[in-house]
Short mmCIF file of C-alpha atoms and ligand atoms in Angstrom, two decimals:
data_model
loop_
_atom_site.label_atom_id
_atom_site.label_comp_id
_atom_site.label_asym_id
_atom_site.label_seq_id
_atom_site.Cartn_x
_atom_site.Cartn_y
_atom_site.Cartn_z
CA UNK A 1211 94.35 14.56 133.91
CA UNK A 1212 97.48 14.49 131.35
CA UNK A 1213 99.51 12.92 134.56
CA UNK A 1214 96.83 10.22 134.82
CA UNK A 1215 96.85 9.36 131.14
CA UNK A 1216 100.46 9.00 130.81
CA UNK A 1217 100.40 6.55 134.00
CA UNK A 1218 97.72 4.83 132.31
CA UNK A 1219 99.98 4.56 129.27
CA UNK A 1220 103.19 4.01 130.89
CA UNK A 1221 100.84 1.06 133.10
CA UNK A 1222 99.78 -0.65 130.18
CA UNK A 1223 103.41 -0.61 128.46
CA UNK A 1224 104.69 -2.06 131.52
CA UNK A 1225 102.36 -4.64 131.12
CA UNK A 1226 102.44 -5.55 128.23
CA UNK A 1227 106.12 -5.75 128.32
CA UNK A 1228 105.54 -8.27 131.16
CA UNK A 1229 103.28 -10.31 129.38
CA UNK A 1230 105.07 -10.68 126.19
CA UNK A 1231 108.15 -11.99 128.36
CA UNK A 1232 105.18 -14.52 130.01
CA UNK A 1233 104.17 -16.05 126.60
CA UNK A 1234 105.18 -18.65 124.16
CA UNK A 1235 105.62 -17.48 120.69
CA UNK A 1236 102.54 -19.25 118.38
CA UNK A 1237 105.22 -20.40 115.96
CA UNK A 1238 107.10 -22.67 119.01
CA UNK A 1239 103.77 -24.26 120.26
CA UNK A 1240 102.78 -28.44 119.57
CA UNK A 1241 100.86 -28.34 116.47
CA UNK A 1242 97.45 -29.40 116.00
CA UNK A 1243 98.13 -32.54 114.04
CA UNK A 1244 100.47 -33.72 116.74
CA UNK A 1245 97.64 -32.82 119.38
CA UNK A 1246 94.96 -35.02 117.33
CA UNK A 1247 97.39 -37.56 117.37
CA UNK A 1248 97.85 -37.97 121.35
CA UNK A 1249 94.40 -37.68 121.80
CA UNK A 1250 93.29 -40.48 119.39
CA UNK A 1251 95.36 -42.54 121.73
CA UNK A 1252 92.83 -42.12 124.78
CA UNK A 1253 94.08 -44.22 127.37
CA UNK A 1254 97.76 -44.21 128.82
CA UNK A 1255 99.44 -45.32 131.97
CA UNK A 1256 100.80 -43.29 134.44
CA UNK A 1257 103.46 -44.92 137.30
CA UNK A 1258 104.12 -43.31 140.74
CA UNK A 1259 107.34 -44.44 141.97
CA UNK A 1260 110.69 -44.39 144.26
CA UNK A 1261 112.52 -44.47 147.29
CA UNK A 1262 108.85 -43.75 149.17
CA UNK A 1263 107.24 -47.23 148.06
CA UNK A 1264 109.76 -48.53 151.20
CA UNK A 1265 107.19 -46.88 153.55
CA UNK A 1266 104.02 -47.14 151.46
CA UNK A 1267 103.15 -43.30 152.13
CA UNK A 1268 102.00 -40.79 149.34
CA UNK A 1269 104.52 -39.62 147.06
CA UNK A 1270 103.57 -36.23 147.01
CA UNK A 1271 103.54 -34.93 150.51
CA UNK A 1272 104.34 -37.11 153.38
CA UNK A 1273 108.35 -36.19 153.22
CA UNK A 1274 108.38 -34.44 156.43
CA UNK A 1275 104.81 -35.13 157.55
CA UNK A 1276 103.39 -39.15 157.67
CA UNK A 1277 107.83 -39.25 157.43
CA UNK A 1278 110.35 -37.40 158.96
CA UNK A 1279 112.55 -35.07 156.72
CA UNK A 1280 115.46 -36.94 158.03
CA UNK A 1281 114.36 -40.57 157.62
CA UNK A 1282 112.36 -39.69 154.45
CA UNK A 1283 115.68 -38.18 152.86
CA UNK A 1284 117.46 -41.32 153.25
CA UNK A 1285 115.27 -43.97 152.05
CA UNK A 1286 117.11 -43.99 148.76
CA UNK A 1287 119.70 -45.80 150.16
CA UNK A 1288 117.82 -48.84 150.72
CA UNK A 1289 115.95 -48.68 147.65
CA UNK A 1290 116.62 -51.17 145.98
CA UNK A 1291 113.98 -52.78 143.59
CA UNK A 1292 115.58 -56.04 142.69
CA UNK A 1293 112.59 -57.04 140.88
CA UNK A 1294 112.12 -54.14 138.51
CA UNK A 1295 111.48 -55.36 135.04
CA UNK A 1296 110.84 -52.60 133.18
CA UNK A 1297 108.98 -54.48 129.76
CA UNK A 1298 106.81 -56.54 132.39
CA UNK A 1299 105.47 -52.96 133.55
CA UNK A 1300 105.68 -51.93 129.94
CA UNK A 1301 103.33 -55.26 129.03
CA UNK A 1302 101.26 -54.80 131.60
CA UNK A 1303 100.20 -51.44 130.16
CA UNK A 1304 99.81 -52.89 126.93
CA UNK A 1305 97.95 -55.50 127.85
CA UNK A 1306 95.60 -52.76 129.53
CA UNK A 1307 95.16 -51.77 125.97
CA UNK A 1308 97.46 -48.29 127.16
CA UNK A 1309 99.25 -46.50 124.16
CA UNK A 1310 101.28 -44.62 126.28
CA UNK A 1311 103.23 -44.84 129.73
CA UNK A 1312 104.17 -41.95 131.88
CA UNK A 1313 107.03 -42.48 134.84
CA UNK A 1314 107.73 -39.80 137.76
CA UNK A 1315 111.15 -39.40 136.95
CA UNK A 1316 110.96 -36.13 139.10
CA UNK A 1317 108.20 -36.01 141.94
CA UNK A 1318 108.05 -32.83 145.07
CA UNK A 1319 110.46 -34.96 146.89
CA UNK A 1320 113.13 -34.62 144.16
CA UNK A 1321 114.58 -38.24 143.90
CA UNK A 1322 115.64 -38.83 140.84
CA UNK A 1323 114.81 -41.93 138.88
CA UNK A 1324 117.02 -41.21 135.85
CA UNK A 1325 120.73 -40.86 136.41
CA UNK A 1326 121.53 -37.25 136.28
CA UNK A 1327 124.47 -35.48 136.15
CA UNK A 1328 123.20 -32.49 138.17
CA UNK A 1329 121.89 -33.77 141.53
CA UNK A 1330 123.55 -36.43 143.48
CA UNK A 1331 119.98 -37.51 144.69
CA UNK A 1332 119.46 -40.06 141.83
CA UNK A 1333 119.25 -43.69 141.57
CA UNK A 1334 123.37 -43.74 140.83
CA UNK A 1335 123.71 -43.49 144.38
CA UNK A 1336 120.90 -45.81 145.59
CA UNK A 1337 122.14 -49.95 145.89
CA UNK A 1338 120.02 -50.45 142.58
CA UNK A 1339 122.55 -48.10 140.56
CA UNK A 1340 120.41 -49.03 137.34
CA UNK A 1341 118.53 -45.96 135.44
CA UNK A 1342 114.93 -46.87 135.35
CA UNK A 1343 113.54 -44.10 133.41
CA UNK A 1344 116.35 -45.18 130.26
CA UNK A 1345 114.70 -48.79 130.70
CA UNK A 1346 111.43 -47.87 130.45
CA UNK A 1347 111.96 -45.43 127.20
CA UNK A 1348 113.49 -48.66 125.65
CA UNK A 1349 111.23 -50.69 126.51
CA UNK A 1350 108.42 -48.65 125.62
CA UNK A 1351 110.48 -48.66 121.91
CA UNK A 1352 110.61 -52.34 121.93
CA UNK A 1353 106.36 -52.64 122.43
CA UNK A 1354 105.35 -49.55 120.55
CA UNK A 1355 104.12 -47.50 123.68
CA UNK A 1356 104.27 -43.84 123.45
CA UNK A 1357 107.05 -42.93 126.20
CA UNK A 1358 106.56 -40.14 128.40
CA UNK A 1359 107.69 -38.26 131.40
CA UNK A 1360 106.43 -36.66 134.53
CA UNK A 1361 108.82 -33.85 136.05
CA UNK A 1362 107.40 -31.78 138.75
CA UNK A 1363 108.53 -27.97 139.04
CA UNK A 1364 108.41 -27.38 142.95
CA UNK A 1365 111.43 -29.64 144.55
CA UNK A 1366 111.24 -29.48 148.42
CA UNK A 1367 115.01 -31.32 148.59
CA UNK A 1368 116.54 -29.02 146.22
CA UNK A 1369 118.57 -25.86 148.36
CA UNK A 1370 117.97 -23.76 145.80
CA UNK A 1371 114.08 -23.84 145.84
CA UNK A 1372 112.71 -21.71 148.62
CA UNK A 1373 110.17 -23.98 149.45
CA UNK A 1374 110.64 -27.12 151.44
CA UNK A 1375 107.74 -28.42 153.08
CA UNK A 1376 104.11 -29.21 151.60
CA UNK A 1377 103.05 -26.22 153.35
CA UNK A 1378 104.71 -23.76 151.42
CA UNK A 1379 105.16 -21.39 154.27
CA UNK A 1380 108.95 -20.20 155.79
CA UNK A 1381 110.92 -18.99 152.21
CA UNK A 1382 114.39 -20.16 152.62
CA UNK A 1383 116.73 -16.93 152.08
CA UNK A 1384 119.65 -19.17 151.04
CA UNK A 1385 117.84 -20.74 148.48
CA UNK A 1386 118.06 -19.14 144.43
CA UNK A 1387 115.92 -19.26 141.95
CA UNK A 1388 118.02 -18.60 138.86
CA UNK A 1389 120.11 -21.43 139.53
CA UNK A 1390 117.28 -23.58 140.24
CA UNK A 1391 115.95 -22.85 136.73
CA UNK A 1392 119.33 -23.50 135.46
CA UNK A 1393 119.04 -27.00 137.12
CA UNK A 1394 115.86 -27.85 135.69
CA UNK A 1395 116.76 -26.73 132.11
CA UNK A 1396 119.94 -28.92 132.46
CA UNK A 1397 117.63 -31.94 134.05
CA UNK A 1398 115.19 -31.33 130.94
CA UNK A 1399 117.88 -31.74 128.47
CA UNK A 1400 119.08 -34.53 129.58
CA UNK A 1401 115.94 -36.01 129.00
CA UNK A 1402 114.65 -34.40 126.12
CA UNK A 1403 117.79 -35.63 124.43
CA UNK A 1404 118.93 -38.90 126.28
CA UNK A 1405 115.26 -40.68 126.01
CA UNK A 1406 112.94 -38.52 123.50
CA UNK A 1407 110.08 -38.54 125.66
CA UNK A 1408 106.20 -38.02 123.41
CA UNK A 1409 104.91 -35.82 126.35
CA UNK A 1410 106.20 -34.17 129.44
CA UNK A 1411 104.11 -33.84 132.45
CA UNK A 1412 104.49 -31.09 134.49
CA UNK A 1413 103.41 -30.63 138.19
CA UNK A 1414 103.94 -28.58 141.42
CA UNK A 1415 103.73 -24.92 139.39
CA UNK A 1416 101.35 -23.73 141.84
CA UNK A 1417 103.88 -22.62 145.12
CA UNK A 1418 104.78 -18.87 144.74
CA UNK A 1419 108.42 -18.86 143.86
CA UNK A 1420 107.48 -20.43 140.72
CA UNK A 1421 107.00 -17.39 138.37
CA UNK A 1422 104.93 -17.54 134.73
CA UNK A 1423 108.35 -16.63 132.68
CA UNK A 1424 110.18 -19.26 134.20
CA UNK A 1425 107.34 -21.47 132.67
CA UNK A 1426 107.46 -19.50 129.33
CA UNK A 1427 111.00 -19.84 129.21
CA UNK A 1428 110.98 -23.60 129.82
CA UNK A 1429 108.05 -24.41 126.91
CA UNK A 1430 110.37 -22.68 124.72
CA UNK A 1431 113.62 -24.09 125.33
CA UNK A 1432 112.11 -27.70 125.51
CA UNK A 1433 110.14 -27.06 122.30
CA UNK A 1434 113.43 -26.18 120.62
CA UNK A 1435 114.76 -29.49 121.59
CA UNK A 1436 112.02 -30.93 120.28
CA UNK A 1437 109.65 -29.25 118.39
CA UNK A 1438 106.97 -32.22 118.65
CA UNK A 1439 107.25 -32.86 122.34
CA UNK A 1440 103.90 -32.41 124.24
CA UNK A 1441 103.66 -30.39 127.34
CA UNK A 1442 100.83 -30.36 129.46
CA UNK A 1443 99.37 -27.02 131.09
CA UNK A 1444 101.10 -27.21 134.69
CA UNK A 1445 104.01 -25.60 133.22
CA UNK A 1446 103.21 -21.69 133.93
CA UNK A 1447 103.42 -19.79 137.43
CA UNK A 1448 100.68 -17.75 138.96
CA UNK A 1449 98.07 -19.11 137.71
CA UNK A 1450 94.45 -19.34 138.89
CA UNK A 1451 93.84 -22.77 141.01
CA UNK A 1452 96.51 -25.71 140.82
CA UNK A 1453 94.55 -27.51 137.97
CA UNK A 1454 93.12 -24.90 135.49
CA UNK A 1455 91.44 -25.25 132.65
CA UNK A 1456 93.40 -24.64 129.02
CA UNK A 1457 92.97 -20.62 127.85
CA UNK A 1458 95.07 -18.18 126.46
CA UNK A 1459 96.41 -17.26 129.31
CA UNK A 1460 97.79 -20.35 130.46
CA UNK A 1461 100.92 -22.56 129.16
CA UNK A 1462 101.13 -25.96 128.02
CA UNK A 1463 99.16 -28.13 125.14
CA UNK A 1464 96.00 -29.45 127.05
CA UNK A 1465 94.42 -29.54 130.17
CA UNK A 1466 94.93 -32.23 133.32
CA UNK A 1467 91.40 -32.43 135.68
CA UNK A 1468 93.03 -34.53 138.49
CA UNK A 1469 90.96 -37.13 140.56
CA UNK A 1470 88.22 -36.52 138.26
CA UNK A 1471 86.74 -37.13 134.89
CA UNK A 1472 86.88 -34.11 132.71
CA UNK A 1473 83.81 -32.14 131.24
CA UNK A 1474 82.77 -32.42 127.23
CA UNK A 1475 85.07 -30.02 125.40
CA UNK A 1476 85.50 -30.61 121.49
CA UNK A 1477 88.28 -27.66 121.56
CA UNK A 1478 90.47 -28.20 123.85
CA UNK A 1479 92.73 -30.95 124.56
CA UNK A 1480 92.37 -32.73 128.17
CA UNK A 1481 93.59 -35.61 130.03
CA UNK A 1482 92.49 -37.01 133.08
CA UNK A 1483 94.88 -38.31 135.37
CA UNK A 1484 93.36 -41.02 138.36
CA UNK A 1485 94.84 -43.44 140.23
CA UNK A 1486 93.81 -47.05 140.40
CA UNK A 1487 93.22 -47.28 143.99
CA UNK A 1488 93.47 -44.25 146.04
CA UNK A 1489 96.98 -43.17 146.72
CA UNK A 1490 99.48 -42.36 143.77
CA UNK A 1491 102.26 -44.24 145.60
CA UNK A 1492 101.80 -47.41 146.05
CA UNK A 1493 99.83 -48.15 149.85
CA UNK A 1494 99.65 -51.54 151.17
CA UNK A 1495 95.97 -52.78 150.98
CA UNK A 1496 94.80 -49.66 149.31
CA UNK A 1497 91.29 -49.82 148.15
CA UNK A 1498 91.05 -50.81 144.59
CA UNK A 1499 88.95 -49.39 141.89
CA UNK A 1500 86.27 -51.82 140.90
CA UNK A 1501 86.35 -53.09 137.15
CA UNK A 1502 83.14 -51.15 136.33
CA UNK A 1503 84.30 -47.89 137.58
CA UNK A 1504 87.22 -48.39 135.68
CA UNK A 1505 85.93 -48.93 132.25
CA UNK A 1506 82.89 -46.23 132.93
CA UNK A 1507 85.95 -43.97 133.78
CA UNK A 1508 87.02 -44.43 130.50
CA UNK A 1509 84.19 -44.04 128.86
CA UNK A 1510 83.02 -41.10 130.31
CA UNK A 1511 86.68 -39.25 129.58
CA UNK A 1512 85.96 -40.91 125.82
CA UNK A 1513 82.54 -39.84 126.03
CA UNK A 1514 83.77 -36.25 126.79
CA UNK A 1515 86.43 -36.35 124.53
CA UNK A 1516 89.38 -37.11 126.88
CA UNK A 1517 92.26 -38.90 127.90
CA UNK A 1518 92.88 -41.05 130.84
CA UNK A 1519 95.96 -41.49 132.10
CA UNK A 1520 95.62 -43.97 134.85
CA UNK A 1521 97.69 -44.45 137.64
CA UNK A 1522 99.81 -47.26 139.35
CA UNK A 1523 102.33 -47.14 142.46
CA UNK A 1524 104.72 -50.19 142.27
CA UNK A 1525 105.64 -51.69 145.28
CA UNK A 1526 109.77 -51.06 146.79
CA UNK A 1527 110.73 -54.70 145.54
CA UNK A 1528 110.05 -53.38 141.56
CA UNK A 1529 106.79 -55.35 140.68
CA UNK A 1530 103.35 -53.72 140.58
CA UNK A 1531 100.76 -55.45 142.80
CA UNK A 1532 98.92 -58.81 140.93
CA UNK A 1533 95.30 -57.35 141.79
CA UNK A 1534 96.32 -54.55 139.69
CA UNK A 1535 97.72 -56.51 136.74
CA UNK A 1536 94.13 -58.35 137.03
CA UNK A 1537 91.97 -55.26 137.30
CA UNK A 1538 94.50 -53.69 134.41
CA UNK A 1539 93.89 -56.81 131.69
CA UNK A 1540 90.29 -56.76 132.72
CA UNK A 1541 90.18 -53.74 131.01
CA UNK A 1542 92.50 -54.77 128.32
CA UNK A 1543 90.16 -57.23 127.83
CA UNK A 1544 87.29 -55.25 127.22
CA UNK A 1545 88.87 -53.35 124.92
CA UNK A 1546 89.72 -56.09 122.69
CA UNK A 1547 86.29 -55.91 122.27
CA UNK A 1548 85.00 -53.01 122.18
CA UNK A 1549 88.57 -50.76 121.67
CA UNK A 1550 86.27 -49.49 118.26
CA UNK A 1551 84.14 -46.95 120.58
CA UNK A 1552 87.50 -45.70 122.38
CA UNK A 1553 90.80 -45.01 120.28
CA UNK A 1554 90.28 -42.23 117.35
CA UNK A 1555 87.05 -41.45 118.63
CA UNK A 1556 85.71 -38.31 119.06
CA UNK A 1557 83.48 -37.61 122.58
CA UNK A 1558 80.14 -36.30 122.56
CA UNK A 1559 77.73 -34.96 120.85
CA UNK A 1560 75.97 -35.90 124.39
CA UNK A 1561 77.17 -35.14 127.76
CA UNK A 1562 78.22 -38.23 129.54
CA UNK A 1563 76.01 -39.21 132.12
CA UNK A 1564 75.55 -42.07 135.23
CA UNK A 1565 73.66 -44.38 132.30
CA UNK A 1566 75.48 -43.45 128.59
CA UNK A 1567 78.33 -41.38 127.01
CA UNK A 1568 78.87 -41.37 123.56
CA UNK A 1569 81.45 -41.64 121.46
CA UNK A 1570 81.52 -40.91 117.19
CA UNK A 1571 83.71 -41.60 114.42
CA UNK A 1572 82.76 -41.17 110.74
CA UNK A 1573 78.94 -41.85 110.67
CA UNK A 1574 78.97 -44.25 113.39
CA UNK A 1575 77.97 -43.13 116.92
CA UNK A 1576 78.72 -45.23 119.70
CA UNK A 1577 76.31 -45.39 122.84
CA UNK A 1578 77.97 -46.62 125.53
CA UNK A 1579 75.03 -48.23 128.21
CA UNK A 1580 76.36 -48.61 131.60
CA UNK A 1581 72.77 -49.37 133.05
CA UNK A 1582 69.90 -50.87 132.35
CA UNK A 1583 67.17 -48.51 133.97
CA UNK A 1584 64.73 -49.74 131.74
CA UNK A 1585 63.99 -51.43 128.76
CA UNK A 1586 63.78 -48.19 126.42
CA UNK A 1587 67.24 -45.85 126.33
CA UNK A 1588 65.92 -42.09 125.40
CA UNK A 1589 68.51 -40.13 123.70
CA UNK A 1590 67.89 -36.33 123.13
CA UNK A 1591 67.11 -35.34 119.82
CA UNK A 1592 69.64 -34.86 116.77
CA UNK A 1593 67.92 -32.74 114.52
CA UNK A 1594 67.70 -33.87 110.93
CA UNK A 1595 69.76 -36.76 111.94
CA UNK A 1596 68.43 -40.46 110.69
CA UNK A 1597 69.65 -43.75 112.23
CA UNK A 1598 69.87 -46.75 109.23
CA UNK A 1599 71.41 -49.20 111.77
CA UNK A 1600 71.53 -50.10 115.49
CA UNK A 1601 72.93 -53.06 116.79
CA UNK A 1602 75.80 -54.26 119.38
CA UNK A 1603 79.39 -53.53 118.68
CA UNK A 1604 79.94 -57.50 119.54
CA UNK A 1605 76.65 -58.57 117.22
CA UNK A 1606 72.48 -58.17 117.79
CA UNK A 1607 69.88 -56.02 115.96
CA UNK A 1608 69.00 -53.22 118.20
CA UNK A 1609 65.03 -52.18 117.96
CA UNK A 1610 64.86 -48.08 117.31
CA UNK A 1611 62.64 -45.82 116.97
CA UNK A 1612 62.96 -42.05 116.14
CA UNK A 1613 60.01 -39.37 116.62
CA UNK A 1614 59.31 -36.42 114.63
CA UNK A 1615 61.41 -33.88 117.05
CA UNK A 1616 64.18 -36.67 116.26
CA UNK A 1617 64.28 -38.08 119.56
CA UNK A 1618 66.07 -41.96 119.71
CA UNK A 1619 64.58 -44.46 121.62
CA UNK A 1620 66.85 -48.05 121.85
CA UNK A 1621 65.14 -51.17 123.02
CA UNK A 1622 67.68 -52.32 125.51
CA UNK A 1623 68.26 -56.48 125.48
CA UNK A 1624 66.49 -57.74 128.52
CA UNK A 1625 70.02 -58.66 129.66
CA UNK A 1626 72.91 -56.20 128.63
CA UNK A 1627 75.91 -57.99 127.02
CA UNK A 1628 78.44 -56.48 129.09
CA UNK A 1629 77.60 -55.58 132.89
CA UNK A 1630 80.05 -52.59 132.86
CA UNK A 1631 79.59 -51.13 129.70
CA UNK A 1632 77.84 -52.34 126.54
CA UNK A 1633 78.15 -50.58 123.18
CA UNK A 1634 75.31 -49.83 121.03
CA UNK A 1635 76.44 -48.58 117.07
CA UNK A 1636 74.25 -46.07 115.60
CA UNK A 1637 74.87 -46.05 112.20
CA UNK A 1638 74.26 -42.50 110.44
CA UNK A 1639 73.17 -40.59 107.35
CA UNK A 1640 75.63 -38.20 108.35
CA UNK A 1641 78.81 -37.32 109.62
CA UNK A 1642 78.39 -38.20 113.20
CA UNK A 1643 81.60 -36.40 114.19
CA UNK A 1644 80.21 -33.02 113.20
CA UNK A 1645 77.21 -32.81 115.06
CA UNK A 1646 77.15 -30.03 117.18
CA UNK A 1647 77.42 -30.77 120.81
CA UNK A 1648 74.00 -31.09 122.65
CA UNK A 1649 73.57 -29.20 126.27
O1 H79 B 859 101.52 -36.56 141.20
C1 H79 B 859 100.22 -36.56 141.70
C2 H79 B 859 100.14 -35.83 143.00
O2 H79 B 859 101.16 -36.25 143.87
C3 H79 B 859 100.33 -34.40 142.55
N1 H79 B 859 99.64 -34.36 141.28
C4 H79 B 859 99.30 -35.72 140.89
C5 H79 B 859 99.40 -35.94 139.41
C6 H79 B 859 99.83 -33.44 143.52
N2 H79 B 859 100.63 -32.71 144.26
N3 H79 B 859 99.91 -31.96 145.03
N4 H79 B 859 98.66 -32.20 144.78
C7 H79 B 859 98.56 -33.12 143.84
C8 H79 B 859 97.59 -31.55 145.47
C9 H79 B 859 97.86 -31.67 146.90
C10 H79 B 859 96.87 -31.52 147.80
C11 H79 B 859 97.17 -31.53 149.21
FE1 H79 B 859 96.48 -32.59 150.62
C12 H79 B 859 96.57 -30.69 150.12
C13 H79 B 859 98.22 -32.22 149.84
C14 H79 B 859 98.20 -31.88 151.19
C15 H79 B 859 97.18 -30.92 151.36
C16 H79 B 859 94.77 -33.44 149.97
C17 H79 B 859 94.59 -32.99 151.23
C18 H79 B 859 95.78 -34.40 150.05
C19 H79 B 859 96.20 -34.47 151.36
C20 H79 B 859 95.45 -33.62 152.09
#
């Protein structure tokens, strides 16, 4: 029995030990005012790019797959993107109504879009021999967009990572892991200090070598760089699932649903990320998003008190695809008018739905209507709530009515303003932001 206790002590030591070395001190981590602050920005663009745009495959796994190893590996050296202008990209995202821009300087195939000083495989030694990712920063300066930057962990090119196909079987005994840490710290710095990125977006921490105090390690170091910089939470190793949800247990500022619109949380921090048509790279003739579902994706992260960082894949030559620019100022254009209900908003207090989302700042609640299903829009009840206005964010009385459980009911115009997404203010006796959520 004694025997069994002192495993059981020397066990939970052991573990403990482990876990401390796993974990970010609280004093290191982003602070909460700098956290409010990214999300009150609520929409951002993110750009898939490099050598792989010459074949129009996916970015993330078709190096030795869709291409060969061989062929795929040497793409870079006819990369060369004569028409890359990096504040007509930067424009374009700020015509979108974006407030902040996030390039792949690092994806899993481990080109390098910045010119580093500790991997050959960098634009330096492509015919362009410009560094894109010190363009965009200054561009980004020059039109007051929040720069940030993508950097995956897993790198199938680098020797040193074990790992070299999207399979993640066959460990490569040559490869070692310290000095692939070293090489990422050293990568980091370079950016963290040569282009003062807002955010860094990790990827690719889910492959086995990749261990949770590497991760730990990493936050900490970066965060003594730059004590403001935002990480997201694909920073840690062995965690559960490649895209978890934010927790104690897991590293990195806020959470990143991929592919798919996040669910209500008024605690913890999330972004989206989506692409614009279906691939992250760009595809020729890839199927683009329709305007509605684009807006309606950005309500509904609004609505459930998101980000969405929404992607685009520029083609080899340097210019991203016209339809895009067109579907991107479409909804740059409907934020000019209705950009009220989005940035500094708060989601909720309703889940988003097919028909509304909501979104709430000071005593104004904004109803988002995607549909007109009938002439009446129900909301459940907000008890002890009372609406003294309704009308259209872009002008028009809206017809209410309120029973005694506190149930809203909105005559809807016989024809909605805006076919994607019309916004209804509710004007409050209250503090609209702190109503409890309703499920
Ligand atoms: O950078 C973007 C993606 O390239 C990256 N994350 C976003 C932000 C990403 N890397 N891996 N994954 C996402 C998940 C990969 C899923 C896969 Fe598959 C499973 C790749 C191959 C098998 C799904 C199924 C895609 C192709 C087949």
């Amino acid at each position: 029995m004694k025997y069994l206790f002192n495993l059981l002590v020397l066990l939970s030591l052991f573990y403990r030990s482990h876990a401390q070395t796993a974990t970010v001190s609280p004093a290191v981590k982003t602070s909460e005012a700098v956290l409010n602050d990214f999300m009150d920005q609520r929409f951002g663009m993110f750009i898939h790019w490099g050598p792989v745009a010459l074949r129009g495959t996916e970015i993330g796994w078709s190096r030795g797959t869709n291409v060969p190893m061989q062929e795929y590996d040497n793409l870079y050296k006819e990369f060369n993107p004569v028409l890359f202008d990096a504040e007509t990209w930067v424009k374009t995202a700020k015509d979108a109504g974006m407030k902040y821009l996030t390039i792949t300087a690092k994806h899993h195939d481990g080109f390098c879009l910045w010119p580093t000083k500790f991997s050959d495989y960098n634009i330096m030694n492509s015919p362009y021999k410009k560094d894109i990712v010190g363009e965009l920063a200054k561009a980004c300066k020059k039109y007051d967009i929040k720069f940030c930057v993508y950097f995956t962990v897993l790198d199938w090119h680098d020797p040193n990572y074990p790992i070299h196909l999207p399979d993640g079987k066959n460990p490569d005994p040559k490869a070692d892991m310290t000095k692939f840490v070293t090489t990422m710290k050293n990568q980091l710095q370079e950016i963290v200090t040569q282009y003062q990125p807002y955010m860094l977006w990790f990827d690719g921490n889910w492959e086995s070598p990749w261990k949770n105090e590497y991760g730990a390690d990493i936050y900490t170091f970066l965060k003594k760089l730059d004590p403001d910089v935002i990480i997201n939470n694909r920073i840690g190793g062995g965690q559960p699932g490649s895209h978890p949800k934010l927790g104690p247990e897991i590293l990195g500022d806020y959470a990143t649903p991929e592919q798919k619109i996040g669910e209500l949380n008024m605690n913890n921090p999330w972004e989206t990320c989506m692409t614009i048509c279906q691939q992250w790279a760009w595809k020729p003739n890839d199927k683009l998003k329709t305007l509605k579902e684009c807006i309606q994706t950005l309500a509904k992260t609004s609505g459930g008190n998101g980000n969405l960082l929404f992607n685009v894949g520029p083609m080899a030559d340097g210019r991203i695809e016209q339809r895009q620019i067109n579907r991107l100022k479409e909804m740059g254009d409907w934020l000019n008018n209705y950009g009220e209900s989005v940035y500094g908003t708060k989601g909720g207090p309703f889940k988003p739905t097919e028909v509304f989302a909501t979104t709430r700042k000071g005593n104004k609640l904004y109803v988002h209507v995607f549909e007109r299903k009938s002439a009446d829009l129900t909301l459940p009840a907000l008890k002890g709530v009372k609406i003294n206005k309704a009308y259209l964010l872009k002008g028009g009385k809206i017809n209410h009515r309120q029973d005694a459980a506190g149930s809203i009911t909105l005559q809807l115009p016989e024809q909605l303003p805006n076919t994607d997404d019309s916004v209804i203010v509710l004007e409050l006796n209250t503090n609209a932001e702190k109503l409890p959520v309703i499920s």
